[in-house]
PDB file of C-alpha atoms in Angstrom:
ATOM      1  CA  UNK A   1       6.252 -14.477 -12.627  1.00 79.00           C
ATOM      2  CA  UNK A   2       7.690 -17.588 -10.966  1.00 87.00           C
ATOM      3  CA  UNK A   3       5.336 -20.390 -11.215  1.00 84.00           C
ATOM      4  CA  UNK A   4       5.984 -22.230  -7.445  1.00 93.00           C
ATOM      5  CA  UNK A   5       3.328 -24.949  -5.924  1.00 89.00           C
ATOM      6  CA  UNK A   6       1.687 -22.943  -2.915  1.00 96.00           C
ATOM      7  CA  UNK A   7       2.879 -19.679  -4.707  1.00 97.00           C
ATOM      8  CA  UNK A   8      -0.290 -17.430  -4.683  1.00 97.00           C
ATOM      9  CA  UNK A   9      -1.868 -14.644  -6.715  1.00 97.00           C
ATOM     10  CA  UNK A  10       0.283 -15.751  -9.613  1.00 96.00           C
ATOM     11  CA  UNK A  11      -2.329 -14.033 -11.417  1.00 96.00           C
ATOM     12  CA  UNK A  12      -1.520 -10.439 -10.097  1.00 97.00           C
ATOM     13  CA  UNK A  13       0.509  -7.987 -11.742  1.00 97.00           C
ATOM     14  CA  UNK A  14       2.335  -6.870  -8.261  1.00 98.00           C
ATOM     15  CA  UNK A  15       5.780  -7.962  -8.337  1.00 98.00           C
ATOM     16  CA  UNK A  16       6.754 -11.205  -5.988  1.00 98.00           C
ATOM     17  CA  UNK A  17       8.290 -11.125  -2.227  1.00 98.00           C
ATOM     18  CA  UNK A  18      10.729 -13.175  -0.725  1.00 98.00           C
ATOM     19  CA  UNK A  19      10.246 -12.150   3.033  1.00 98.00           C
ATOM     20  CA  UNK A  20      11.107 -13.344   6.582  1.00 98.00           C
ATOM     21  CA  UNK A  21      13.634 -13.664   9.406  1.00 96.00           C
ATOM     22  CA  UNK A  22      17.786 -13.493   8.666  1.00 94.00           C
ATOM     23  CA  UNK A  23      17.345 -16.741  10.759  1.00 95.00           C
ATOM     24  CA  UNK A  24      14.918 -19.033  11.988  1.00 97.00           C
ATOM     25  CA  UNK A  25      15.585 -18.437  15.804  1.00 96.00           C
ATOM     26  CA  UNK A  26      12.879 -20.548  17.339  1.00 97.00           C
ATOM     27  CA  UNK A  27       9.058 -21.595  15.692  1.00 98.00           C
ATOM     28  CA  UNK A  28       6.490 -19.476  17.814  1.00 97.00           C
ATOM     29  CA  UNK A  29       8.999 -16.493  16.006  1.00 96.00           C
ATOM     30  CA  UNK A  30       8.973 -17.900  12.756  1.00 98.00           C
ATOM     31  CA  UNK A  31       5.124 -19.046  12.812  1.00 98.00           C
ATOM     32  CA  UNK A  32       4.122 -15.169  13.704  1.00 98.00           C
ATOM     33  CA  UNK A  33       6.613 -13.299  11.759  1.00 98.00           C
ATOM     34  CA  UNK A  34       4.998 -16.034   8.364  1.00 98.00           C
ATOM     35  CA  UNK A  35       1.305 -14.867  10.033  1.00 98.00           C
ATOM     36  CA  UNK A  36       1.654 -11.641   9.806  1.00 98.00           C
ATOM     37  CA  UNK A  37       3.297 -11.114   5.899  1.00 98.00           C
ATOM     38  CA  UNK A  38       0.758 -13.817   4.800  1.00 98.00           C
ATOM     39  CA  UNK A  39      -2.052 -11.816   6.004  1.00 98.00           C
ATOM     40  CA  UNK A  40      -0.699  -8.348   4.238  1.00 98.00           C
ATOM     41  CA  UNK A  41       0.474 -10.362   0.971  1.00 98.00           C
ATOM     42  CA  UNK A  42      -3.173 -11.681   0.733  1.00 98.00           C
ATOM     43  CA  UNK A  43      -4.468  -8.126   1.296  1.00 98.00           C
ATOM     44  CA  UNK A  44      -2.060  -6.559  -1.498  1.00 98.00           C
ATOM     45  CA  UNK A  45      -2.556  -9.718  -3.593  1.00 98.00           C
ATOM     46  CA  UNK A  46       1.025 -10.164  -4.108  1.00 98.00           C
ATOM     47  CA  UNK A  47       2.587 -13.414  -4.113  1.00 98.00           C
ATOM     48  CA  UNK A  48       4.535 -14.826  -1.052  1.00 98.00           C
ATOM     49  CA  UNK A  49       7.674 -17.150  -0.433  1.00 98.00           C
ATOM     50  CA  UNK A  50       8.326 -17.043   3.237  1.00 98.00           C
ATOM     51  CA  UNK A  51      12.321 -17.064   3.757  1.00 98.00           C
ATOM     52  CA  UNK A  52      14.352 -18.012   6.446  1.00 98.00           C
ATOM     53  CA  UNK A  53      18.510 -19.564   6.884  1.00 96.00           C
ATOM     54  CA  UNK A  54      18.271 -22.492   8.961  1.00 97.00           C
ATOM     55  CA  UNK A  55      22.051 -22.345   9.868  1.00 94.00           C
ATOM     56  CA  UNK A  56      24.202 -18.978   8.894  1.00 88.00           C
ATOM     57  CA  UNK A  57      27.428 -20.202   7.929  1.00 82.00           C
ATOM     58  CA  UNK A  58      29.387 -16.828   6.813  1.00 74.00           C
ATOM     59  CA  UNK A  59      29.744 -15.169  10.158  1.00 65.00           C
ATOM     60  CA  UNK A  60      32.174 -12.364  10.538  1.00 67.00           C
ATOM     61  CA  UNK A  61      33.575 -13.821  14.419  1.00 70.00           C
ATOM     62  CA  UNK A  62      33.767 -17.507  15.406  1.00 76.00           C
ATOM     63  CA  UNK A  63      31.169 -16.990  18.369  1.00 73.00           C
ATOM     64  CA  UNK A  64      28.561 -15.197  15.924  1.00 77.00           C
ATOM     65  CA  UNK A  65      24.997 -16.624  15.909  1.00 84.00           C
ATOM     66  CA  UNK A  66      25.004 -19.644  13.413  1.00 79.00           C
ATOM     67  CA  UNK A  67      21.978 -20.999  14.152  1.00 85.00           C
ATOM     68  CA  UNK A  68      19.343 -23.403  16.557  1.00 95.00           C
ATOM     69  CA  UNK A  69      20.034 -26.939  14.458  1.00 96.00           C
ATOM     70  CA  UNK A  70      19.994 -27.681  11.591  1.00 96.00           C
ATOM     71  CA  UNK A  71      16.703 -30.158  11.969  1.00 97.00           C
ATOM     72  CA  UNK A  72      14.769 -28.381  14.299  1.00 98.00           C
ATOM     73  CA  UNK A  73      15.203 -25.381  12.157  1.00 98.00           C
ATOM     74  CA  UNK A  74      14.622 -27.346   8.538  1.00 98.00           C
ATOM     75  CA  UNK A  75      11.442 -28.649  10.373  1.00 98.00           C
ATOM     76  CA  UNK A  76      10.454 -25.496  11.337  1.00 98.00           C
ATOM     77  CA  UNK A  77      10.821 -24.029   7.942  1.00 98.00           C
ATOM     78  CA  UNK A  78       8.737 -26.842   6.540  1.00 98.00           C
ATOM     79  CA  UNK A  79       5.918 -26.377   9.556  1.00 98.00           C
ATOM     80  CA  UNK A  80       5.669 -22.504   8.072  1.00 98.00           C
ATOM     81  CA  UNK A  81       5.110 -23.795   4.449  1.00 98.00           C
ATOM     82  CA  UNK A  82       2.579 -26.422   6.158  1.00 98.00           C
ATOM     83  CA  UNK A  83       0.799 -24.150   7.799  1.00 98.00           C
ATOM     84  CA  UNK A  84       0.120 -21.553   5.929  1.00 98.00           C
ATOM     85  CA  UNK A  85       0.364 -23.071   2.120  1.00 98.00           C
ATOM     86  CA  UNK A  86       3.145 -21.041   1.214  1.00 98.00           C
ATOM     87  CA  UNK A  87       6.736 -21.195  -0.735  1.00 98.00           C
ATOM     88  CA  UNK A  88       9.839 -20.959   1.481  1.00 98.00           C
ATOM     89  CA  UNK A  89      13.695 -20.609   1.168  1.00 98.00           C
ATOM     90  CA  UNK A  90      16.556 -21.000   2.534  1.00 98.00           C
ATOM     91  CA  UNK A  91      20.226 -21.091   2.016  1.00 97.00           C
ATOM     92  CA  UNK A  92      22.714 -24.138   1.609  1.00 98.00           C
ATOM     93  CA  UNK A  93      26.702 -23.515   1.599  1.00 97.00           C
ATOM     94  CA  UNK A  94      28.088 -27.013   1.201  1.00 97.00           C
ATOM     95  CA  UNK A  95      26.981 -29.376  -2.078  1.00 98.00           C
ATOM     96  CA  UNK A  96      25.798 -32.481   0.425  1.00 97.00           C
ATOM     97  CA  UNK A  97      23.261 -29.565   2.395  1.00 97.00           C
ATOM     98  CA  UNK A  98      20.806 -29.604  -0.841  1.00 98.00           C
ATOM     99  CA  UNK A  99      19.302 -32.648  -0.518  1.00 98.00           C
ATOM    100  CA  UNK A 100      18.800 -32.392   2.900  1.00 97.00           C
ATOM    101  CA  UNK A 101      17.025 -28.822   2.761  1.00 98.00           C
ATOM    102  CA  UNK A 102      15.189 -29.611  -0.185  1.00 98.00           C
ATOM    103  CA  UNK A 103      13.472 -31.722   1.985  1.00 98.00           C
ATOM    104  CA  UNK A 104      11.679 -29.139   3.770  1.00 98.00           C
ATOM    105  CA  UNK A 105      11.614 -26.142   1.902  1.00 98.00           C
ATOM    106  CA  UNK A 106      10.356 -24.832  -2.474  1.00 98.00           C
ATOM    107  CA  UNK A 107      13.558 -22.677  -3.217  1.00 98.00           C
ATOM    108  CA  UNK A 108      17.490 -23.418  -2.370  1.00 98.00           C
ATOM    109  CA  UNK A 109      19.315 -20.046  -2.237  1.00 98.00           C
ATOM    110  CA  UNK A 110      22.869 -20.085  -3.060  1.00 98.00           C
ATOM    111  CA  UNK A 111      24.498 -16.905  -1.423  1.00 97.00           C
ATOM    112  CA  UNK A 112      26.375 -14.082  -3.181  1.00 96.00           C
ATOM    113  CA  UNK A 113      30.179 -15.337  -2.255  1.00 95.00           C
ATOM    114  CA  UNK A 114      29.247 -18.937  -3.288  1.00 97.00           C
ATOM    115  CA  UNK A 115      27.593 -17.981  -6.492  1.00 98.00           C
ATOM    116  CA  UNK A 116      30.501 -19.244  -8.773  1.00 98.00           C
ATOM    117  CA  UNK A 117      30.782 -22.945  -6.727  1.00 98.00           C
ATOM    118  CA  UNK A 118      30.519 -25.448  -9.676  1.00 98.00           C
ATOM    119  CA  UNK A 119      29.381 -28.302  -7.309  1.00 98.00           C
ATOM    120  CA  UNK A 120      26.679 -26.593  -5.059  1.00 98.00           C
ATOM    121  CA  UNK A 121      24.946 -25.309  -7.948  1.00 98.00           C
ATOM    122  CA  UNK A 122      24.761 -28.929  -9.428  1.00 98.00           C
ATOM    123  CA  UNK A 123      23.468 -30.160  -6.433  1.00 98.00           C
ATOM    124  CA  UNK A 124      20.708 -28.070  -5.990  1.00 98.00           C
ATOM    125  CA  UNK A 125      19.684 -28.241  -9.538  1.00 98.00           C
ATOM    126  CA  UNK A 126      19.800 -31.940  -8.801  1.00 98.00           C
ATOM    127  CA  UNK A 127      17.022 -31.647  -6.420  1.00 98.00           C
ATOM    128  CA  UNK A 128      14.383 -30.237  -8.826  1.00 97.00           C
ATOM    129  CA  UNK A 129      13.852 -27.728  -6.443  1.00 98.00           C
ATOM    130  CA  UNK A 130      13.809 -23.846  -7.784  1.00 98.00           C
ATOM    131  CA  UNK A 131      17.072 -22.368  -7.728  1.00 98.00           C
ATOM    132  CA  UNK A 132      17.845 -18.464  -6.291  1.00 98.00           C
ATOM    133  CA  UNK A 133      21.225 -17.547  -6.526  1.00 98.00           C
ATOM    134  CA  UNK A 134      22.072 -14.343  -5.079  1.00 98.00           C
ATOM    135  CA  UNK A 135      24.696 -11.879  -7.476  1.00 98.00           C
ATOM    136  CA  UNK A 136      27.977 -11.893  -5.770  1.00 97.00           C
ATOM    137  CA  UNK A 137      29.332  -8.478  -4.593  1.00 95.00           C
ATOM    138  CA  UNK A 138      32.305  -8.829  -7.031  1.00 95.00           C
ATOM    139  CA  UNK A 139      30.504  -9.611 -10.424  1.00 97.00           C
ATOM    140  CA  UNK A 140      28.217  -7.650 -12.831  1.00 97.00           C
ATOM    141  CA  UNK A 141      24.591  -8.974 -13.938  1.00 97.00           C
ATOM    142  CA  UNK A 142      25.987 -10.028 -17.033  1.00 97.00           C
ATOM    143  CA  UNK A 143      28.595 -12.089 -15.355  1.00 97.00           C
ATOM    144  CA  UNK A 144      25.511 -14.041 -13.998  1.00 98.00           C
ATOM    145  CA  UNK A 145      24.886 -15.539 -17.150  1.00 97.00           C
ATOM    146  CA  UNK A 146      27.167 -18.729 -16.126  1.00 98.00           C
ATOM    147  CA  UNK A 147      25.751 -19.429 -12.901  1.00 98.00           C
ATOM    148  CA  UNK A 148      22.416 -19.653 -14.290  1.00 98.00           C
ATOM    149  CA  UNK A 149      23.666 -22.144 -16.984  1.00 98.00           C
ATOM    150  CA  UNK A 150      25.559 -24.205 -14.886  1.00 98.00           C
ATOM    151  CA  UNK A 151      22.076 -24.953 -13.191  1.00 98.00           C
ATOM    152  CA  UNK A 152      20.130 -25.408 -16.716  1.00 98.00           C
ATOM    153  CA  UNK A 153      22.867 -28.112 -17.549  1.00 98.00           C
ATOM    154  CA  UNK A 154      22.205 -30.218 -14.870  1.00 98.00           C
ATOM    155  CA  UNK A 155      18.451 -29.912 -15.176  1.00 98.00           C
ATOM    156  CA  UNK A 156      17.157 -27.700 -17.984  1.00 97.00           C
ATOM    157  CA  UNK A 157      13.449 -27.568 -16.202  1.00 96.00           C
ATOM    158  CA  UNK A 158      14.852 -25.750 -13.449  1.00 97.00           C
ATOM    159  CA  UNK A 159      13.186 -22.671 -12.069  1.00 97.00           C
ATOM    160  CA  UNK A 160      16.381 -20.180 -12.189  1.00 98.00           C
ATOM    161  CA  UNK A 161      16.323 -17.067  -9.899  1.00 98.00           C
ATOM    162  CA  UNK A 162      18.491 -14.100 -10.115  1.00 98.00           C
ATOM    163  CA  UNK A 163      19.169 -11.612  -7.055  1.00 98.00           C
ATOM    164  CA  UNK A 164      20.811  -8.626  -6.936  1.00 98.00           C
ATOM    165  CA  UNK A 165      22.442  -7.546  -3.608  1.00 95.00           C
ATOM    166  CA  UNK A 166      24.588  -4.569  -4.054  1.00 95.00           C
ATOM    167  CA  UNK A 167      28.052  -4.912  -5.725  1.00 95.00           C
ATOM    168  CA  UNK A 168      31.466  -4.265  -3.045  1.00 92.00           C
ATOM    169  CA  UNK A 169      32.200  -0.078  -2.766  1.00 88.00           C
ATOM    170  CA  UNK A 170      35.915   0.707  -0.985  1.00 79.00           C
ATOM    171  CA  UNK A 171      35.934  -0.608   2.319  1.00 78.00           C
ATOM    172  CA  UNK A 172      32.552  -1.319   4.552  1.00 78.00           C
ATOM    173  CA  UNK A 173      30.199  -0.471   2.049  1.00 86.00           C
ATOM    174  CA  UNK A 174      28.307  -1.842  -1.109  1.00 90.00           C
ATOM    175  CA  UNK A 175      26.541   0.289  -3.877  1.00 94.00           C
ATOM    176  CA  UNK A 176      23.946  -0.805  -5.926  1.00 96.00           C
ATOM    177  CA  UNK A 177      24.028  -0.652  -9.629  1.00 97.00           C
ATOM    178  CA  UNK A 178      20.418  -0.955 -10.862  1.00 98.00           C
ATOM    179  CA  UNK A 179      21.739  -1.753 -14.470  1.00 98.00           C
ATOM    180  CA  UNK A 180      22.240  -5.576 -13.640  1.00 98.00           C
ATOM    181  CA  UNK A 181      18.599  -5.842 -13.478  1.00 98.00           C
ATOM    182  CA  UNK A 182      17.767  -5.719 -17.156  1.00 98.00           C
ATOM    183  CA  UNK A 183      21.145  -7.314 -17.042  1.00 98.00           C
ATOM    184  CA  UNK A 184      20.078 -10.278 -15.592  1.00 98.00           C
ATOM    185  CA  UNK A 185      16.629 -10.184 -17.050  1.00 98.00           C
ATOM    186  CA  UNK A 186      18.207 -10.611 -20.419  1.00 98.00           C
ATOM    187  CA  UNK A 187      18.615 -14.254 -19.329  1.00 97.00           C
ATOM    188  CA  UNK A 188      14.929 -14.963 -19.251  1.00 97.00           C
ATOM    189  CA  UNK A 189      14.558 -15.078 -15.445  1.00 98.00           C
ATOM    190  CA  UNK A 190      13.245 -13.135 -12.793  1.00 98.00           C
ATOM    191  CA  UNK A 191      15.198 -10.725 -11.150  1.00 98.00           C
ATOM    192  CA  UNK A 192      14.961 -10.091  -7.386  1.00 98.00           C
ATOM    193  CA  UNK A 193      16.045  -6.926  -5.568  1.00 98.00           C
ATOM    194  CA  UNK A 194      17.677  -7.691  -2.225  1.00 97.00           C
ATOM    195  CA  UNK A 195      16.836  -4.749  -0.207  1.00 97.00           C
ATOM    196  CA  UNK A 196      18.297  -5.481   3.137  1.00 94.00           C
ATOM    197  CA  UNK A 197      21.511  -7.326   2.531  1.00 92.00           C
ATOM    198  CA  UNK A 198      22.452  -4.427  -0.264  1.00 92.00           C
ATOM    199  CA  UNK A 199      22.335  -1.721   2.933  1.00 91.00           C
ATOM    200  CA  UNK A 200      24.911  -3.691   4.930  1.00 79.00           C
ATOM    201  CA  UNK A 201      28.166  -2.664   5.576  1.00 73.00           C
ATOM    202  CA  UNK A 202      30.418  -5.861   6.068  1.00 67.00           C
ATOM    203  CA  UNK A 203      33.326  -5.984   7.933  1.00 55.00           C
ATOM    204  CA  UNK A 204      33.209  -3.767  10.802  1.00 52.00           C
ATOM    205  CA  UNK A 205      35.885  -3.239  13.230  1.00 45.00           C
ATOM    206  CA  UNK A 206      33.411  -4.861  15.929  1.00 53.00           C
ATOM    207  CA  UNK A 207      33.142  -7.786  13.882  1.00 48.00           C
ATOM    208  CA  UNK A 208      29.376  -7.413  13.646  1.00 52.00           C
ATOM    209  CA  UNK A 209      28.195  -6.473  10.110  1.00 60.00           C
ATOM    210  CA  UNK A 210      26.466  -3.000  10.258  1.00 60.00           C
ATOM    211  CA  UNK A 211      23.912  -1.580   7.871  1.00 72.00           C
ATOM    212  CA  UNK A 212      21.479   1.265   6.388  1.00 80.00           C
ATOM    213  CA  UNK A 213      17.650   0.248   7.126  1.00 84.00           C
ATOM    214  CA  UNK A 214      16.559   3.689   7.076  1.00 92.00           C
ATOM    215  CA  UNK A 215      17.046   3.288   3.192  1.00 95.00           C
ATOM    216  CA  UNK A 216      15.219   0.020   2.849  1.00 96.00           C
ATOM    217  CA  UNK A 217      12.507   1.362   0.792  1.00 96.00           C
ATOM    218  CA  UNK A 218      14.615   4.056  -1.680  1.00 97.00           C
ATOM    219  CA  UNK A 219      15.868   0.706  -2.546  1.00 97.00           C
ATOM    220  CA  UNK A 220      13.127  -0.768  -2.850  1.00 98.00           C
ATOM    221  CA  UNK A 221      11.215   1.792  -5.095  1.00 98.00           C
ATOM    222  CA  UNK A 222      14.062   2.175  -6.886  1.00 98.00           C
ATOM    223  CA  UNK A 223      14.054  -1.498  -8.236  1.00 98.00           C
ATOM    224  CA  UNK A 224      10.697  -1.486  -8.446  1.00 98.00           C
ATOM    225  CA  UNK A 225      10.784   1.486 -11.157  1.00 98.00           C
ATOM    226  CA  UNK A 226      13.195  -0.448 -13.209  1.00 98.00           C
ATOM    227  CA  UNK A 227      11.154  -3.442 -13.420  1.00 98.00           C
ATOM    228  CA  UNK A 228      12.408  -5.853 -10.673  1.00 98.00           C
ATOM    229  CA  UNK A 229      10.215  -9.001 -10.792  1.00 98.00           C
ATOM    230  CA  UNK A 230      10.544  -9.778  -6.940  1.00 98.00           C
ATOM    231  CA  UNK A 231      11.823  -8.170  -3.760  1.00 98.00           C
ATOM    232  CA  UNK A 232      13.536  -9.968  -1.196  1.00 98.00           C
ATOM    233  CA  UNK A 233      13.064  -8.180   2.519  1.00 98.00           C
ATOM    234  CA  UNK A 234      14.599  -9.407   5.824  1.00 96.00           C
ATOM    235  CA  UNK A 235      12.109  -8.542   8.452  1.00 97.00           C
ATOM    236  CA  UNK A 236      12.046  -8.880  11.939  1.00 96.00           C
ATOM    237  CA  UNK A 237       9.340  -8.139  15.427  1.00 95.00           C
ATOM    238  CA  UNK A 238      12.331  -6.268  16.978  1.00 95.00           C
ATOM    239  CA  UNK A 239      15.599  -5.983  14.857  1.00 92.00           C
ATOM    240  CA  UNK A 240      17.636  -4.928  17.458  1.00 90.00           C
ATOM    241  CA  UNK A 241      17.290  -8.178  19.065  1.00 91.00           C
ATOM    242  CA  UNK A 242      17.662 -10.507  16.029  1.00 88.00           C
ATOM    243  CA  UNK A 243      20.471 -12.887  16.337  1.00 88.00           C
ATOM    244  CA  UNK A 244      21.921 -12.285  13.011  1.00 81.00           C
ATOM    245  CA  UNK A 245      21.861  -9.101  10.566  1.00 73.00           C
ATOM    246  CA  UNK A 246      19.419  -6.817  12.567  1.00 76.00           C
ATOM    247  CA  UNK A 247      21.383  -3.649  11.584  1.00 80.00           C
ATOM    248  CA  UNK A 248      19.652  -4.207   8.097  1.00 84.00           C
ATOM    249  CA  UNK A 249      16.412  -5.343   8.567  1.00 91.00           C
ATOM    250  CA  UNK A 250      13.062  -3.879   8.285  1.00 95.00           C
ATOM    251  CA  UNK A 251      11.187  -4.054  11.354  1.00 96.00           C
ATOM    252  CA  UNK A 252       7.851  -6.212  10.608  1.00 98.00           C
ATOM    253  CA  UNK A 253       5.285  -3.078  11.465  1.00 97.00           C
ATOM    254  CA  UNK A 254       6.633  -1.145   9.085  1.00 97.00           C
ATOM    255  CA  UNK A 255       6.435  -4.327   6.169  1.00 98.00           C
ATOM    256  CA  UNK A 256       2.952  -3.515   5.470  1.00 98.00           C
ATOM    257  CA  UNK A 257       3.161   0.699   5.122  1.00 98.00           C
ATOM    258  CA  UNK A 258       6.036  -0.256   2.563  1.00 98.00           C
ATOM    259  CA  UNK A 259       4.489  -2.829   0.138  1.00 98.00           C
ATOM    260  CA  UNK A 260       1.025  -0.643  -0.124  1.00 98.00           C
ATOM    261  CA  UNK A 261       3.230   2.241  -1.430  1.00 98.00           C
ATOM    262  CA  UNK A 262       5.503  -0.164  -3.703  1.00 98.00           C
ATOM    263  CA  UNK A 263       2.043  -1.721  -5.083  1.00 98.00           C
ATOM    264  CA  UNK A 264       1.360   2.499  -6.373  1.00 98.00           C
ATOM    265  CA  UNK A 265       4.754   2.208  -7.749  1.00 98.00           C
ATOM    266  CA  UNK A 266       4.297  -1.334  -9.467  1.00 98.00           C
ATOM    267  CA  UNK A 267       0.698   0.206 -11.070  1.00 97.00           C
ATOM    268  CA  UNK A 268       2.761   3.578 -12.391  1.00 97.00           C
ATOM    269  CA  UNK A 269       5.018   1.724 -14.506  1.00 95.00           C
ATOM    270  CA  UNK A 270       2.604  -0.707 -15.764  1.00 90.00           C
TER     271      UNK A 270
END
């Protein structure tokens, strides 16, 4: 288990959740969607890092959805942790973003196409902050190995993180391979399962990414069974009217049907 300050039921045996919006698209959204996942991760006793991208920088079409501002959206992130006494996350792209977000939020997530850039790693590890860098779609688990050291050598204290999102399949389409999670475990760090972004299927002729919710929780329950320390789940009041990723996300009535039967799965292997 991760060992974050606010990070709660660190104690339980359930595996961890990284949960929340694709983006923060305004606070009252944010604030309710953070509500409503604190209240069912205090009733499952499974611990909670609210997530959220305060700017999306890898858009498939110029005019996609990037984001509300980059302060009002950092200070809305760091309102939800505030609030509630929870973790959050978010992504940075660029090396001089860290600082800035580690101002406001517990984890920096690197994303899976940036996972080999020398210089952003450093500079998050340089905040002290927790590190989660997401797998890229063209590398195996074991290839992970170097990312994670390129953090430890800037600051060997640093809380590494390790997340699977599906690995690239042909055109339009990613596959999971559930052997880079013992891959990656081998490290000494937790593994997370992305669940949403390994359904998508990039690069659409519409230029807006689609995706396979209905198979949200076979993913789920499949990493689960093999051991997967964490989960991460993009969930939204009404997917269909997110402004980025809906086609993949789980919408946030059906969060709290899925984690009850993931804690039965989480006791089974035990």
């Amino acid at each position: 288990m991760i060992q974050l300050s606010k990070l709660r039921h660190t104690d339980s045996p359930n595996f961890f959740l990284m949960a929340g919006p694709c983006a923060i698209e305004g606070r009252d959204m944010a604030l309710q969607i953070a509500e409503r996942i604190v209240t069912i991760t205090d009733k499952l006793r499974i611990p909670y890092i609210f997530k959220g991208s305060y700017r999306k920088a890898n858009r498939t079409k110029a005019n996609s959805f990037t984001g509300i501002g980059d302060e009002l959206a950092l200070s809305i992130l760091n309102e939800v942790g505030t609030t509630f006494n929870i973790p959050t996350v978010t992504d940075i792209h660029e090396s001089d973003e860290a600082a800035m977000a580690a101002e406001a939020v517990d984890v920096l997530q690197i994303p899976a196409f940036l996972c080999r850039q020398t210089e952003l790693l450093e500079a998050a590890a340089r905040t002290g902050k927790a590190v989660n860098i997401k797998k890229g779609q063209f590398l195996s688990g074991e290839s992970m190995h170097f990312a994670a050291e390129k953090v430890h050598a800037i600051n060997p204290e640093a809380t590494v993180i390790l997340t699977d999102r599906g690995n690239s399949f042909g055109y339009g389409d990613l596959v999971v391979d559930y052997r880079n999670i013992p891959a990656m475990q081998s490290f000494g760090v937790p593994v997370v399962m992305d669940c949403t972004h390994s359904l998508q299927q990039p690069n659409q002729s519409s230029g807006v990414t689609g995706g396979k919710p209905a198979l949200i929780a076979t993913i789920a329950k499949a990493a689960i069974a093999v051991g997967a320390d964490g989960l991460f789940i993009e969930t939204h009041p009404d997917p269909s009217c997110a402004k980025s990723d809906g086609a993949n996300m789980l919408p946030l009535d059906q969060l709290e049907g899925l984690l009850e039967r993931l804690v039965r799965v989480r006791e089974a292997i035990l």
